[in-house]
Amino acid sequence: MDNRQTLYRFLQSITFVIAMLAAHIDLHAQPSSHPNIIIFLVDDMGWEDTSVPFSGSITSNNKKYHTPNMERLAKEGLKFTNAYAAPVCTPTRVSLITGMNVAHHGVTNWTSPFKNTNSDAKDSLYDPAGWNINGFTPVAGIDRAVHATALPQLLKDAGYFTIHVGKAHWGPQGTPGASPYNVGFTVNISGHAAGHPQSYLSEDNYGNLPGKNSAQSVPDLEQYYQSGTFLTEALTQEAIRSLEYPVAKKQPFFLHFGHYAVHVPLMADKRYYQKYLDRGLDSAEAKYASLIEGMDKSLGDVLDFVDKKGIKENTVILFLTDNGGLALTPPRGGIHLTHNAPLKAGKGSVYEGGIRVPFIIRYPLLVKAGTTTHNPIIVEDIFPAMLELAGVRNYHTIQKVDGLSFVPVLKNPALSDTARVLLWHYPNNWQNRDIPGTNYFSALRKGRWKLIYSLRNNTAELYDLYKDLSEESDLSATYPAKTKELLHLLGKQLKDYNAPMPVDKRTGNPLPYPGE
Amino acid sequence: MDNRQTLYRFLQSITFVIAMLAAHIDLHAQPSSHPNIIIFLVDDMGWEDTSVPFSGSITSNNKKYHTPNMERLAKEGLKFTNAYAAPVCTPTRVSLITGMNVAHHGVTNWTSPFKNTNSDAKDSLYDPAGWNINGFTPVAGIDRAVHATALPQLLKDAGYFTIHVGKAHWGPQGTPGASPYNVGFTVNISGHAAGHPQSYLSEDNYGNLPGKNSAQSVPDLEQYYQSGTFLTEALTQEAIRSLEYPVAKKQPFFLHFGHYAVHVPLMADKRYYQKYLDRGLDSAEAKYASLIEGMDKSLGDVLDFVDKKGIKENTVILFLTDNGGLALTPPRGGIHLTHNAPLKAGKGSVYEGGIRVPFIIRYPLLVKAGTTTHNPIIVEDIFPAMLELAGVRNYHTIQKVDGLSFVPVLKNPALSDTARVLLWHYPNNWQNRDIPGTNYFSALRKGRWKLIYSLRNNTAELYDLYKDLSEESDLSATYPAKTKELLHLLGKQLKDYNAPMPVDKRTGNPLPYPGE
């Protein structure tokens, strides 16, 4: 052995000893510069689809659903009662990973699994807006896609082990955004271009039976085929297994766990289905409730894993959903459009039922257990907040980030920013069904005030959310100055973002921005 | 900042400085204790399907194929002229990851993608042997599967970042072995239960067109759909991308890159196809040659990546294929059973054409460039050899490992172990076609001698491979004592392994071991 080798081995030894010593001290340090981060993102689950009360009182919906692990998370963390997403899924998902408002990134509707394919429903009066039908792209040169720097990529670059499990839905087949590997994830399990699963059942191989596949066949779960394992459970086991590596390596991780549940097709999670039938729910609603409870069990398993591994204190767990609950019957049972009560309407709508979502964060080193905040936040705020918590500073992004970090609120839940303007924009035709606030609408919230704007009719409604959570009393005639002020704000913001607008077939021109 | 934090930050700083210093010295050290390892495993490619001469002279087959990157690898590394695999793919793949001989692990045939399904062709005289039709399993309790500790798991446990890309084929759907994630890989791209791709074409979405899937639909490549990217190329880009993480982290990695090429379906890699038509090959052979050259281009891309990243010296690259070349017409063109000439027969056979494979290793810190060894090795030897190179010692395995490390040969290619006994066992019915040495055969090699044994007929042939590479002159009558000695060895070894044997339908009993 030559001298250089001797020196090398000595340095190896001393490095190891010091690293161990440092690691030991780290365990007892105050908020680490690199906490683990888990984003637990549920699909199509509404604000009231939980036994956790978000509205200030316990509603009949809260009594209908059983989510003990969400209760546990809320008890150990901070509940946001005024957290918002976009009215449909891909816009929310793109905002989350880019920090951009929907009107800015232009992915205003859910993306088709197929490239260059507009998912808007056909309309006799309007041609689709020039929205980014090819979703998010991490590289330049993809037509009709938003080119941006993704949150997982920044975390990966900062030393995080990044994992995606479940639904991705950032871009269609044939584009880089179709693969979570291109979005900054080192591991991807079952994420691809599709927005829902062909089947939740292992008996159907999750949609991979020979000759019966579709763009919604769930990839990667061969070992669970025909095993009786419900999709939600299979993904949970995979998510937990995927965490073992970074935990063993003591490397900070970012787990983006996007459940396919509780999106249609409504299929019974047999572990919980009978219980809800016994409670008197119709079969569709019992299936839905079983999907909810299966998802909640998954959350519990993730919490158990984190807690047992001794990383509870230093792990941020963020629970949210990607839009309001589906409120259409069918496929839902019960009574049409009541599913998000006391909120109005549901998925697809810019009324509260379509955009206000359950949102809970647990991070024991920073967040006081069992607290609640009413400060409004929106999904793009996750981007700067997570980077701040992760200690990532001076990062470069291609895009201008619109989101504002909610870390100050984590430290002080009583904070309330009533001057903040939140914006929703849905210049699309979701479905040719009559659902309030759903097709060709924008909305804006500032403090107590909520503006609903119809792009087609150029009409505005005004609600006082402090007094009228259910958006029943239009106050636009009572407060014309306030209405005008918010309408001006909305028009200016949409124009600044160069937001896509539906095209009037008669003129061939995009509809004007409000106030133009 | 309290004292503990100050101490922690100081230790962090000093750790970083020393680690950097150590890393710098490491670059100039002799063989690292943790070299990177790449196993580049090609499917169904024969010993002569390359412009690299393995037989001692340049054959017409060597002239037919164009593999400049294999030439480059051989020029920079060590070529094994007597390297062996099993006659079909899953047995080889299970031996590689378990270190067990095929007769020992009992996965003697390729595994169906479907659980509890015997892939043997029907036979009027014999029932299938009790082989492990459910392949490899990393956990106990799976019926008809070999439970063993896998090489990637041991490397992962030793700190390696483990990646699988491409064909896996270790176990059927519904068993843990179906997923590379359960075999010890931290990353898996496109590996699952299937043994070949439904399609190499992005125009076919690699077999994922709606309603047209099969167990062979290639998972995970949504971003390449309809992009004009041939499967071989898509996997290569994914493999290289997957290496960026461990290279950036300076973590030793193990990449198990299993190409689907050059297995049927024979489909033209258009980048190379016309060239072979122009050379006068028939369309099937031109397709095959294009698959070969596409695979070789992939090897070149991997070599370029390794070399450009400055990790050439400390990276082990092992090239091999999983069995002999397919020699059946159709699907191959040309003349039936000539495809591995000068070797006899092809895939499925225990003659040399079915089991002798291209094998090259590059590891500049240990292996002298441009060298050749004639020492016989077999695929299970890779297991102990890679662990030895990786510096993994005193590891525990569930199974008894049969393979012998070839690291001494890497250091001294002139070594020759003529006492070593190599064993092949194929108690299966591959296809109801008459292919020499193919159904219900075992074989044994010791030094110059090769024994071919028909399990059905209880007859033996003896060849002198030093003089008769093509196994044309049966010497069993000339050397009855040698024949008897090897037959005894074969019988004893099969019995010791409790190797599965075909079942005689008339008696309901397994056929006897040789010599019984």
mmCIF file of N, CA and C in Angstrom, chain A residues 6 30 44 77-78 83 91 125 168 188 211 224 231 277 287 308 326 336 434 446 470 492 514:
data_model
loop_
_atom_site.group_PDB
_atom_site.id
_atom_site.type_symbol
_atom_site.label_atom_id
_atom_site.label_comp_id
_atom_site.label_asym_id
_atom_site.label_seq_id
_atom_site.Cartn_x
_atom_site.Cartn_y
_atom_site.Cartn_z
ATOM 1 N N THR A 6 -2.709 5.004 1.946
ATOM 2 C CA THR A 6 -2.803 5.068 3.402
ATOM 3 C C THR A 6 -3.540 6.333 3.823
ATOM 4 N N GLN A 30 -32.788 21.639 15.887
ATOM 5 C CA GLN A 30 -34.024 22.325 15.536
ATOM 6 C C GLN A 30 -34.263 22.184 14.036
ATOM 7 N N ASP A 44 -59.951 14.142 -7.013
ATOM 8 C CA ASP A 44 -61.420 14.346 -7.077
ATOM 9 C C ASP A 44 -62.133 14.213 -5.733
ATOM 10 N N GLY A 77 -51.393 18.296 13.303
ATOM 11 C CA GLY A 77 -50.867 19.324 12.403
ATOM 12 C C GLY A 77 -51.757 20.534 12.316
ATOM 13 N N LEU A 78 -51.673 21.192 11.173
ATOM 14 C CA LEU A 78 -52.397 22.440 10.924
ATOM 15 C C LEU A 78 -53.392 22.230 9.786
ATOM 16 N N ALA A 83 -58.215 26.535 1.655
ATOM 17 C CA ALA A 83 -57.195 26.145 0.675
ATOM 18 C C ALA A 83 -57.875 25.826 -0.646
ATOM 19 N N PRO A 91 -54.695 21.104 -14.388
ATOM 20 C CA PRO A 91 -54.313 22.479 -14.016
ATOM 21 C C PRO A 91 -53.734 22.554 -12.602
ATOM 22 N N LEU A 125 -71.188 26.967 -30.221
ATOM 23 C CA LEU A 125 -70.959 28.420 -30.286
ATOM 24 C C LEU A 125 -69.489 28.833 -30.169
ATOM 25 N N ALA A 168 -49.977 10.699 -12.241
ATOM 26 C CA ALA A 168 -49.114 11.836 -12.591
ATOM 27 C C ALA A 168 -49.947 12.856 -13.369
ATOM 28 N N ASN A 188 -40.235 6.328 -10.278
ATOM 29 C CA ASN A 188 -41.633 6.489 -10.672
ATOM 30 C C ASN A 188 -42.331 5.150 -10.620
ATOM 31 N N GLY A 211 -55.587 -7.558 -24.480
ATOM 32 C CA GLY A 211 -56.536 -7.088 -25.481
ATOM 33 C C GLY A 211 -57.543 -6.073 -24.971
ATOM 34 N N TYR A 224 -48.969 -7.490 -8.317
ATOM 35 C CA TYR A 224 -50.249 -7.507 -7.595
ATOM 36 C C TYR A 224 -51.398 -8.093 -8.417
ATOM 37 N N LEU A 231 -56.263 -1.232 -5.885
ATOM 38 C CA LEU A 231 -55.230 -0.322 -6.404
ATOM 39 C C LEU A 231 -54.676 0.604 -5.322
ATOM 40 N N LEU A 277 -72.910 0.429 2.864
ATOM 41 C CA LEU A 277 -74.241 -0.053 2.479
ATOM 42 C C LEU A 277 -75.094 -0.219 3.734
ATOM 43 N N LYS A 287 -69.765 2.963 -2.704
ATOM 44 C CA LYS A 287 -68.489 2.756 -3.411
ATOM 45 C C LYS A 287 -67.573 3.961 -3.200
ATOM 46 N N LYS A 308 -42.782 5.247 12.807
ATOM 47 C CA LYS A 308 -41.980 4.102 13.267
ATOM 48 C C LYS A 308 -40.516 4.233 12.884
ATOM 49 N N LEU A 326 -66.595 15.407 -7.206
ATOM 50 C CA LEU A 326 -67.520 15.234 -8.327
ATOM 51 C C LEU A 326 -68.944 15.247 -7.786
ATOM 52 N N HIS A 336 -78.129 15.119 -7.013
ATOM 53 C CA HIS A 336 -77.310 15.932 -7.913
ATOM 54 C C HIS A 336 -76.823 17.228 -7.247
ATOM 55 N N ASP A 434 -75.571 20.996 -17.519
ATOM 56 C CA ASP A 434 -75.770 22.288 -16.883
ATOM 57 C C ASP A 434 -75.316 22.242 -15.428
ATOM 58 N N LYS A 446 -60.700 37.882 -3.007
ATOM 59 C CA LYS A 446 -59.862 38.828 -2.269
ATOM 60 C C LYS A 446 -60.513 39.022 -0.914
ATOM 61 N N SER A 470 -71.990 29.382 1.045
ATOM 62 C CA SER A 470 -72.662 28.600 -0.002
ATOM 63 C C SER A 470 -72.934 29.385 -1.283
ATOM 64 N N LYS A 492 -57.333 42.569 -15.619
ATOM 65 C CA LYS A 492 -55.923 42.963 -15.709
ATOM 66 C C LYS A 492 -55.021 41.741 -15.548
ATOM 67 N N PRO A 514 -62.366 40.437 -19.330
ATOM 68 C CA PRO A 514 -63.340 41.270 -18.606
ATOM 69 C C PRO A 514 -62.887 42.731 -18.591
#
